[in-house]
CSV table of N, CA and C in Angstrom, one decimal:
chain,number,residue,atom,x,y,z
L,777,MET,N,-34.7,3.8,51.5
L,777,MET,CA,-34.6,2.3,51.8
L,777,MET,C,-35.9,1.6,51.6
L,778,ALA,N,-37.0,2.2,51.9
L,778,ALA,CA,-38.3,1.5,51.8
L,778,ALA,C,-38.7,1.4,50.4
L,779,THR,N,-38.4,2.4,49.6
L,779,THR,CA,-38.9,2.4,48.2
L,779,THR,C,-38.6,1.1,47.4
L,780,PRO,N,-37.4,0.6,47.4
L,780,PRO,CA,-37.2,-0.7,46.7
L,780,PRO,C,-38.0,-1.8,47.2
L,781,ILE,N,-38.4,-1.8,48.5
L,781,ILE,CA,-39.3,-2.9,49.1
L,781,ILE,C,-40.7,-2.6,48.6
L,782,LEU,N,-41.1,-1.4,48.6
L,782,LEU,CA,-42.5,-1.0,48.1
L,782,LEU,C,-42.6,-1.2,46.6
L,783,VAL,N,-41.5,-1.2,45.8
L,783,VAL,CA,-41.6,-1.5,44.4
L,783,VAL,C,-41.4,-3.0,44.1
L,784,TRP,N,-40.4,-3.6,44.6
L,784,TRP,CA,-40.1,-5.0,44.2
L,784,TRP,C,-41.0,-6.0,44.8
L,785,VAL,N,-41.4,-5.9,46.1
L,785,VAL,CA,-42.2,-6.9,46.7
L,785,VAL,C,-43.6,-7.1,46.0
L,786,PRO,N,-44.3,-5.9,45.8
L,786,PRO,CA,-45.5,-6.0,45.0
L,786,PRO,C,-45.3,-6.5,43.6
L,787,THR,N,-44.3,-6.2,42.9
L,787,THR,CA,-44.1,-6.5,41.5
L,787,THR,C,-43.9,-7.9,41.4
L,788,PHE,N,-43.0,-8.5,42.2
L,788,PHE,CA,-42.8,-9.9,42.1
L,788,PHE,C,-44.0,-10.8,42.7
L,789,THR,N,-44.7,-10.2,43.6
L,789,THR,CA,-45.8,-10.9,44.2
L,789,THR,C,-46.9,-10.9,43.1
L,790,LEU,N,-47.1,-9.8,42.4
L,790,LEU,CA,-48.1,-9.8,41.2
L,790,LEU,C,-47.8,-10.9,40.2
L,791,PHE,N,-46.5,-10.9,39.8
L,791,PHE,CA,-46.1,-11.8,38.7
L,791,PHE,C,-46.2,-13.2,39.2
L,792,GLY,N,-45.8,-13.4,40.4
L,792,GLY,CA,-45.9,-14.8,41.0
L,792,GLY,C,-47.3,-15.3,41.0
L,793,ILE,N,-48.3,-14.5,41.5
L,793,ILE,CA,-49.7,-14.8,41.5
L,793,ILE,C,-50.2,-15.1,40.1
L,794,LEU,N,-49.8,-14.2,39.2
L,794,LEU,CA,-50.3,-14.5,37.8
L,794,LEU,C,-49.8,-15.7,37.2
L,795,ILE,N,-48.6,-16.1,37.5
L,795,ILE,CA,-48.0,-17.4,37.1
L,795,ILE,C,-48.8,-18.5,37.7
L,796,VAL,N,-49.0,-18.5,39.0
L,796,VAL,CA,-49.6,-19.6,39.7
L,796,VAL,C,-51.1,-19.8,39.1
L,797,LEU,N,-51.8,-18.6,39.1
L,797,LEU,CA,-53.2,-18.7,38.6
L,797,LEU,C,-53.2,-19.2,37.1
L,798,GLY,N,-52.3,-18.7,36.3
L,798,GLY,CA,-52.3,-19.1,34.9
L,798,GLY,C,-52.1,-20.6,34.8
L,799,VAL,N,-51.1,-21.2,35.5
L,799,VAL,CA,-50.8,-22.6,35.5
L,799,VAL,C,-52.0,-23.4,36.0
L,800,ILE,N,-52.6,-23.0,37.1
L,800,ILE,CA,-53.6,-23.8,37.7
L,800,ILE,C,-54.9,-23.8,36.9
L,801,GLU,N,-55.1,-22.6,36.2
L,801,GLU,CA,-56.4,-22.5,35.4
L,801,GLU,C,-56.1,-22.6,33.9
L,802,TRP,N,-55.0,-23.1,33.5
L,802,TRP,CA,-54.5,-23.1,32.1
L,802,TRP,C,-55.6,-23.4,31.2
L,803,GLY,N,-55.9,-22.6,30.2
L,803,GLY,CA,-56.9,-22.9,29.2
L,803,GLY,C,-58.3,-22.8,29.6
L,804,SER,N,-58.6,-22.2,30.7
L,804,SER,CA,-60.1,-22.1,31.2
L,804,SER,C,-60.9,-21.1,30.4
L,805,LEU,N,-60.2,-20.2,29.6
L,805,LEU,CA,-61.0,-19.3,28.7
L,805,LEU,C,-60.8,-19.8,27.3
L,806,PRO,N,-61.9,-19.5,26.5
L,806,PRO,CA,-61.9,-20.1,25.1
L,806,PRO,C,-61.2,-19.1,24.1
L,807,ILE,N,-59.8,-19.2,24.3
L,807,ILE,CA,-58.9,-18.4,23.4
L,807,ILE,C,-58.2,-19.5,22.5
L,808,PRO,N,-58.4,-19.3,21.2
L,808,PRO,CA,-57.7,-20.2,20.3
L,808,PRO,C,-56.2,-20.4,20.5
L,809,THR,N,-55.7,-21.6,20.4
L,809,THR,CA,-54.3,-21.9,20.6
L,809,THR,C,-53.4,-21.0,19.7
L,810,TRP,N,-53.7,-20.8,18.5
L,810,TRP,CA,-52.9,-20.0,17.6
L,810,TRP,C,-52.8,-18.6,18.1
L,811,LEU,N,-53.8,-18.0,18.7
L,811,LEU,CA,-53.8,-16.6,19.3
L,811,LEU,C,-53.0,-16.7,20.5
L,812,ARG,N,-53.2,-17.7,21.4
L,812,ARG,CA,-52.5,-17.8,22.6
L,812,ARG,C,-51.0,-17.7,22.4
L,813,PHE,N,-50.5,-18.6,21.6
L,813,PHE,CA,-49.1,-18.6,21.3
L,813,PHE,C,-48.6,-17.7,20.3
L,814,GLY,N,-49.4,-17.2,19.4
L,814,GLY,CA,-49.0,-16.2,18.4
L,814,GLY,C,-48.9,-14.8,18.9
L,815,VAL,N,-49.7,-14.5,19.9
L,815,VAL,CA,-49.8,-13.1,20.5
L,815,VAL,C,-49.1,-13.2,21.9
L,816,GLY,N,-49.5,-14.2,22.7
L,816,GLY,CA,-49.1,-14.1,24.1
L,816,GLY,C,-47.6,-14.3,24.2
L,817,VAL,N,-46.9,-15.3,23.5
L,817,VAL,CA,-45.4,-15.4,23.6
L,817,VAL,C,-44.7,-14.2,23.1
L,818,PRO,N,-45.0,-13.7,21.9
L,818,PRO,CA,-44.2,-12.5,21.5
L,818,PRO,C,-44.4,-11.3,22.5
L,819,LEU,N,-45.6,-11.1,23.0
L,819,LEU,CA,-45.7,-9.9,24.0
L,819,LEU,C,-44.8,-10.2,25.2
L,820,ILE,N,-44.8,-11.5,25.7
L,820,ILE,CA,-44.0,-11.7,26.9
L,820,ILE,C,-42.5,-11.5,26.6
L,821,VAL,N,-42.1,-12.0,25.5
L,821,VAL,CA,-40.7,-12.0,25.0
L,821,VAL,C,-40.2,-10.5,24.9
L,822,ALA,N,-41.0,-9.8,24.1
L,822,ALA,CA,-40.8,-8.4,23.9
L,822,ALA,C,-40.7,-7.5,25.1
L,823,GLY,N,-41.8,-7.9,26.0
L,823,GLY,CA,-41.9,-7.0,27.3
L,823,GLY,C,-40.6,-7.3,28.1
L,824,ASN,N,-40.1,-8.6,28.2
L,824,ASN,CA,-38.9,-8.9,28.9
L,824,ASN,C,-37.7,-8.3,28.4
L,825,VAL,N,-37.5,-8.2,27.1
L,825,VAL,CA,-36.4,-7.7,26.4
L,825,VAL,C,-36.4,-6.1,26.8
L,826,VAL,N,-37.5,-5.4,26.7
L,826,VAL,CA,-37.5,-4.0,27.0
L,826,VAL,C,-37.2,-3.8,28.5
L,827,VAL,N,-37.9,-4.5,29.4
L,827,VAL,CA,-37.7,-4.2,30.8
L,827,VAL,C,-36.3,-4.5,31.3
L,828,TRP,N,-35.8,-5.7,30.9
L,828,TRP,CA,-34.4,-6.0,31.4
L,828,TRP,C,-33.3,-5.2,30.7
L,829,SER,N,-33.5,-4.8,29.4
L,829,SER,CA,-32.5,-4.0,28.9
L,829,SER,C,-32.5,-2.6,29.5
L,830,GLU,N,-33.7,-2.1,29.7
L,830,GLU,CA,-33.7,-0.7,30.4
L,830,GLU,C,-33.3,-0.8,31.9
L,831,ALA,N,-33.6,-1.9,32.5
L,831,ALA,CA,-33.2,-2.1,33.9
L,831,ALA,C,-31.7,-2.1,34.0
L,832,ALA,N,-31.1,-2.8,33.0
L,832,ALA,CA,-29.5,-2.9,32.9
L,832,ALA,C,-29.0,-1.5,32.8
L,833,GLN,N,-29.6,-0.7,32.0
L,833,GLN,CA,-29.1,0.7,31.7
L,833,GLN,C,-29.3,1.6,32.9
L,834,PHE,N,-30.4,1.5,33.5
L,834,PHE,CA,-30.7,2.3,34.8
L,834,PHE,C,-29.9,1.8,35.9
L,835,GLY,N,-29.8,0.5,36.0
L,835,GLY,CA,-29.4,-0.1,37.2
L,835,GLY,C,-30.6,-0.5,38.1
L,836,ILE,N,-30.4,-1.6,38.8
L,836,ILE,CA,-31.6,-2.1,39.6
L,836,ILE,C,-32.1,-1.1,40.7
L,837,ALA,N,-31.2,-0.4,41.2
L,837,ALA,CA,-31.5,0.5,42.3
L,837,ALA,C,-32.4,1.6,41.8
L,838,GLN,N,-32.0,2.3,40.7
L,838,GLN,CA,-32.8,3.3,40.1
L,838,GLN,C,-34.1,2.8,39.5
L,839,THR,N,-34.1,1.7,39.0
L,839,THR,CA,-35.2,1.0,38.5
L,839,THR,C,-36.3,0.8,39.5
L,840,GLY,N,-35.7,0.6,40.7
L,840,GLY,CA,-36.7,0.3,41.9
L,840,GLY,C,-37.0,1.6,42.6
L,841,GLY,N,-36.7,2.7,42.1
L,841,GLY,CA,-37.1,4.0,42.7
L,841,GLY,C,-36.0,4.9,43.3
L,842,ALA,N,-34.8,4.4,43.4
L,842,ALA,CA,-33.7,5.3,43.9
L,842,ALA,C,-33.4,6.5,43.1
L,843,LYS,N,-33.1,7.6,43.7
L,843,LYS,CA,-32.7,8.7,43.0
L,843,LYS,C,-31.5,8.5,42.1
L,844,GLY,N,-31.5,9.1,40.9
L,844,GLY,CA,-30.4,8.9,40.0
L,844,GLY,C,-30.5,10.0,38.9
L,845,SER,N,-30.1,9.7,37.8
L,845,SER,CA,-30.2,10.7,36.7
L,845,SER,C,-31.4,10.5,35.9
L,846,LEU,N,-31.9,11.6,35.2
L,846,LEU,CA,-33.0,11.5,34.4
L,846,LEU,C,-32.6,10.8,33.1
L,847,ARG,N,-33.3,9.7,32.8
L,847,ARG,CA,-32.9,8.9,31.6
L,847,ARG,C,-33.9,9.3,30.4
L,848,THR,N,-33.3,9.8,29.4
L,848,THR,CA,-34.0,10.1,28.1
L,848,THR,C,-33.6,9.3,26.9
L,849,SER,N,-32.7,8.4,27.0
L,849,SER,CA,-32.2,7.7,25.9
L,849,SER,C,-32.8,6.2,26.0
L,850,GLY,N,-32.3,5.4,25.0
L,850,GLY,CA,-32.8,4.2,24.8
L,850,GLY,C,-34.3,4.1,24.5
L,851,MET,N,-35.1,3.4,25.1
L,851,MET,CA,-36.6,3.3,24.9
L,851,MET,C,-37.3,4.5,25.4
L,852,TYR,N,-36.5,5.2,26.3
L,852,TYR,CA,-37.1,6.5,26.9
L,852,TYR,C,-37.2,7.6,25.9
L,853,ARG,N,-36.5,7.5,24.8
L,853,ARG,CA,-36.7,8.4,23.6
L,853,ARG,C,-38.1,8.3,23.1
L,854,TYR,N,-38.8,7.2,23.2
L,854,TYR,CA,-40.1,7.0,22.6
L,854,TYR,C,-41.2,7.0,23.6
L,855,SER,N,-40.9,6.7,24.9
L,855,SER,CA,-42.0,6.6,25.9
L,855,SER,C,-41.3,7.1,27.3
L,856,ARG,N,-42.1,7.9,28.0
L,856,ARG,CA,-41.5,8.2,29.3
L,856,ARG,C,-41.7,7.0,30.3
L,857,ASN,N,-42.3,6.0,29.9
L,857,ASN,CA,-42.6,4.9,30.8
L,857,ASN,C,-42.5,3.5,30.1
L,858,PRO,N,-41.3,3.2,29.4
L,858,PRO,CA,-41.2,2.0,28.6
L,858,PRO,C,-41.2,0.8,29.5
L,859,GLN,N,-40.8,1.0,30.7
L,859,GLN,CA,-40.8,-0.3,31.5
L,859,GLN,C,-42.2,-0.7,32.0
L,860,TYR,N,-43.1,0.4,32.3
L,860,TYR,CA,-44.4,0.1,32.5
L,860,TYR,C,-45.2,-0.4,31.4
L,861,VAL,N,-44.9,0.1,30.2
L,861,VAL,CA,-45.5,-0.4,29.0
L,861,VAL,C,-45.1,-1.8,28.7
L,862,ALA,N,-43.8,-2.2,28.9
L,862,ALA,CA,-43.3,-3.5,28.8
L,862,ALA,C,-43.9,-4.5,29.8
L,863,ASP,N,-44.1,-4.0,31.1
L,863,ASP,CA,-44.8,-4.9,32.0
L,863,ASP,C,-46.2,-5.1,31.7
L,864,ILE,N,-46.9,-4.2,31.1
L,864,ILE,CA,-48.2,-4.3,30.7
L,864,ILE,C,-48.3,-5.3,29.5
L,865,ALA,N,-47.3,-5.2,28.6
L,865,ALA,CA,-47.3,-6.2,27.5
L,865,ALA,C,-47.0,-7.7,28.0
L,866,MET,N,-46.2,-7.8,29.0
L,866,MET,CA,-46.0,-9.1,29.6
L,866,MET,C,-47.2,-9.7,30.3
L,867,ILE,N,-47.8,-8.9,31.1
L,867,ILE,CA,-49.0,-9.3,31.7
L,867,ILE,C,-50.1,-9.6,30.7
L,868,PHE,N,-50.4,-8.8,29.8
L,868,PHE,CA,-51.4,-9.1,28.7
L,868,PHE,C,-51.0,-10.3,27.9
L,869,GLY,N,-49.7,-10.4,27.6
L,869,GLY,CA,-49.3,-11.7,26.9
L,869,GLY,C,-49.5,-12.9,27.7
L,870,TRP,N,-49.3,-12.9,29.0
L,870,TRP,CA,-49.5,-14.0,29.9
L,870,TRP,C,-51.0,-14.3,30.0
L,871,ILE,N,-51.8,-13.3,30.1
L,871,ILE,CA,-53.3,-13.5,30.2
L,871,ILE,C,-53.7,-14.3,28.9
L,872,VAL,N,-53.3,-13.8,27.7
L,872,VAL,CA,-53.7,-14.5,26.5
L,872,VAL,C,-53.1,-15.9,26.4
L,873,LEU,N,-51.8,-16.0,26.8
L,873,LEU,CA,-51.1,-17.3,26.7
L,873,LEU,C,-51.7,-18.4,27.5
L,874,CYS,N,-51.9,-18.0,28.8
L,874,CYS,CA,-52.5,-19.0,29.8
L,874,CYS,C,-54.0,-19.2,29.7
L,875,ALA,N,-54.7,-18.2,29.1
L,875,ALA,CA,-56.2,-18.2,29.0
L,875,ALA,C,-56.9,-18.7,30.2
L,876,SER,N,-56.5,-17.9,31.3
L,876,SER,CA,-57.0,-18.3,32.7
L,876,SER,C,-57.8,-17.1,33.1
L,877,ALA,N,-59.1,-17.4,33.6
L,877,ALA,CA,-60.0,-16.4,34.1
L,877,ALA,C,-59.4,-15.6,35.3
L,878,GLY,N,-58.8,-16.4,36.2
L,878,GLY,CA,-58.2,-15.8,37.4
L,878,GLY,C,-57.0,-14.9,37.1
L,879,ALA,N,-56.2,-15.4,36.2
L,879,ALA,CA,-55.0,-14.5,35.8
L,879,ALA,C,-55.5,-13.3,35.1
L,880,ALA,N,-56.6,-13.4,34.3
L,880,ALA,CA,-57.2,-12.2,33.6
L,880,ALA,C,-57.6,-11.2,34.6
L,881,LEU,N,-58.4,-11.7,35.7
L,881,LEU,CA,-58.9,-10.8,36.6
L,881,LEU,C,-57.8,-10.1,37.4
L,882,VAL,N,-56.8,-10.8,37.9
L,882,VAL,CA,-55.6,-10.2,38.6
L,882,VAL,C,-54.8,-9.4,37.7
L,883,GLY,N,-54.6,-9.9,36.5
L,883,GLY,CA,-53.7,-9.2,35.5
L,883,GLY,C,-54.3,-7.9,35.1
L,884,PHE,N,-55.6,-7.8,34.8
L,884,PHE,CA,-56.2,-6.5,34.4
L,884,PHE,C,-56.2,-5.5,35.6
L,885,ALA,N,-56.3,-6.0,36.8
L,885,ALA,CA,-56.1,-5.1,37.9
L,885,ALA,C,-54.7,-4.6,38.0
L,886,GLY,N,-53.7,-5.5,37.8
L,886,GLY,CA,-52.3,-5.0,37.7
L,886,GLY,C,-52.0,-4.1,36.6
L,887,ILE,N,-52.6,-4.2,35.4
L,887,ILE,CA,-52.5,-3.3,34.3
L,887,ILE,C,-53.0,-2.0,34.7
L,888,ALA,N,-54.2,-1.9,35.4
L,888,ALA,CA,-54.8,-0.6,35.9
L,888,ALA,C,-53.8,0.1,36.8
L,889,VAL,N,-53.1,-0.6,37.7
L,889,VAL,CA,-52.1,-0.1,38.6
L,889,VAL,C,-51.0,0.6,37.8
L,890,LEU,N,-50.5,-0.3,36.8
L,890,LEU,CA,-49.4,0.2,36.0
L,890,LEU,C,-49.7,1.4,35.1
L,891,ILE,N,-51.0,1.5,34.7
L,891,ILE,CA,-51.4,2.7,34.0
L,891,ILE,C,-51.4,3.9,34.9
L,892,ALA,N,-51.9,3.8,36.1
L,892,ALA,CA,-51.9,4.8,37.1
L,892,ALA,C,-50.6,5.3,37.7
L,893,ALA,N,-49.7,4.3,37.7
L,893,ALA,CA,-48.4,4.6,38.4
L,893,ALA,C,-47.7,5.9,38.0
L,894,PRO,N,-47.6,6.2,36.6
L,894,PRO,CA,-46.9,7.3,36.2
L,894,PRO,C,-47.5,8.6,36.7
L,895,PHE,N,-48.8,8.7,36.9
L,895,PHE,CA,-49.5,9.8,37.4
L,895,PHE,C,-49.0,10.2,38.8
L,896,ALA,N,-48.7,9.1,39.6
L,896,ALA,CA,-48.2,9.3,41.0
L,896,ALA,C,-46.7,9.7,40.9
L,897,GLU,N,-46.0,9.1,40.0
L,897,GLU,CA,-44.5,9.2,39.9
L,897,GLU,C,-44.2,10.6,39.2
L,898,GLU,N,-44.9,11.2,38.4
L,898,GLU,CA,-44.4,12.4,37.7
L,898,GLU,C,-44.2,13.6,38.5
L,899,PRO,N,-45.1,13.8,39.6
L,899,PRO,CA,-44.8,15.0,40.5
L,899,PRO,C,-43.4,14.8,41.1
L,900,TRP,N,-43.0,13.6,41.5
L,900,TRP,CA,-41.7,13.4,42.2
L,900,TRP,C,-40.6,13.6,41.1
L,901,LEU,N,-40.8,13.2,39.9
L,901,LEU,CA,-39.8,13.4,38.8
L,901,LEU,C,-39.6,14.9,38.6
L,902,LYS,N,-40.7,15.7,38.6
L,902,LYS,CA,-40.7,17.1,38.4
L,902,LYS,C,-39.9,17.8,39.5
L,903,GLU,N,-40.1,17.3,40.7
L,903,GLU,CA,-39.4,17.8,41.9
L,903,GLU,C,-37.9,17.4,41.8
L,904,GLN,N,-37.6,16.3,41.4
L,904,GLN,CA,-36.2,15.9,41.3
L,904,GLN,C,-35.4,16.5,40.3
L,905,TYR,N,-36.0,16.6,39.1
L,905,TYR,CA,-35.2,17.0,37.9
L,905,TYR,C,-35.6,18.3,37.3
L,906,GLY,N,-36.7,18.9,37.8
L,906,GLY,CA,-37.1,20.3,37.4
L,906,GLY,C,-37.3,20.5,35.9
L,907,PRO,N,-36.7,21.7,35.4
L,907,PRO,CA,-36.9,21.9,34.0
L,907,PRO,C,-36.5,20.8,33.0
L,908,PRO,N,-35.3,20.1,33.2
L,908,PRO,CA,-35.0,19.1,32.4
L,908,PRO,C,-36.2,18.0,32.2
L,909,PHE,N,-36.8,17.7,33.2
L,909,PHE,CA,-38.0,16.8,33.2
L,909,PHE,C,-39.1,17.4,32.4
L,910,GLU,N,-39.4,18.7,32.7
L,910,GLU,CA,-40.5,19.3,32.0
L,910,GLU,C,-40.3,19.4,30.6
L,911,ASN,N,-39.0,19.7,30.1
L,911,ASN,CA,-38.7,19.7,28.7
L,911,ASN,C,-38.9,18.3,28.1
L,912,TYR,N,-38.4,17.3,28.8
L,912,TYR,CA,-38.5,15.9,28.3
L,912,TYR,C,-40.0,15.5,28.2
L,913,LYS,N,-40.8,15.9,29.2
L,913,LYS,CA,-42.2,15.6,29.3
L,913,LYS,C,-43.0,16.2,28.1
L,914,ALA,N,-42.5,17.4,27.7
L,914,ALA,CA,-43.1,18.1,26.6
L,914,ALA,C,-42.8,17.4,25.2
L,915,LYS,N,-41.8,16.7,25.2
L,915,LYS,CA,-41.4,16.1,23.9
L,915,LYS,C,-41.7,14.6,23.8
L,916,VAL,N,-41.9,13.9,24.9
L,916,VAL,CA,-42.1,12.4,24.8
L,916,VAL,C,-43.4,12.0,25.5
L,917,ARG,N,-44.0,11.2,24.8
L,917,ARG,CA,-45.4,10.7,25.3
L,917,ARG,C,-45.2,9.8,26.5
L,918,ARG,N,-46.3,9.9,27.3
L,918,ARG,CA,-46.3,9.1,28.5
L,918,ARG,C,-46.1,7.7,28.3
L,919,PHE,N,-46.9,7.0,27.4
L,919,PHE,CA,-46.8,5.6,27.2
L,919,PHE,C,-46.3,5.3,25.7
L,920,LEU,N,-47.2,5.5,24.7
L,920,LEU,CA,-46.7,5.1,23.4
L,920,LEU,C,-46.7,6.3,22.5
């Protein structure tokens, strides 16, 4: 019961803070407009497509940490953590788009947490799914 709260509250808080900082400090970093829109927007869009398509396949409960089945299809064929990769892409895209020093500071801290999260999550996955997870882990990279 607590797992969804521990997952969703920090996630939405992080994204909310990033949005607010980005809007308040819009353009405070010297990033060219063509780069901001040419890189930032595509990363945000692609990240959202991956996150929400995989969340729809998993279901919101399992995406939030509820026990379910081991997912190895869809984007999980290419990465053991496509939703983390997509979240990182969205955050980095927002940092580039808004060109905000505050959003960059908070965003890079959030990216560090997203990079570390699978290392904490994998022992639980091994315990829950055993040999099927070990076989999957041996075949599919953690991130890209």
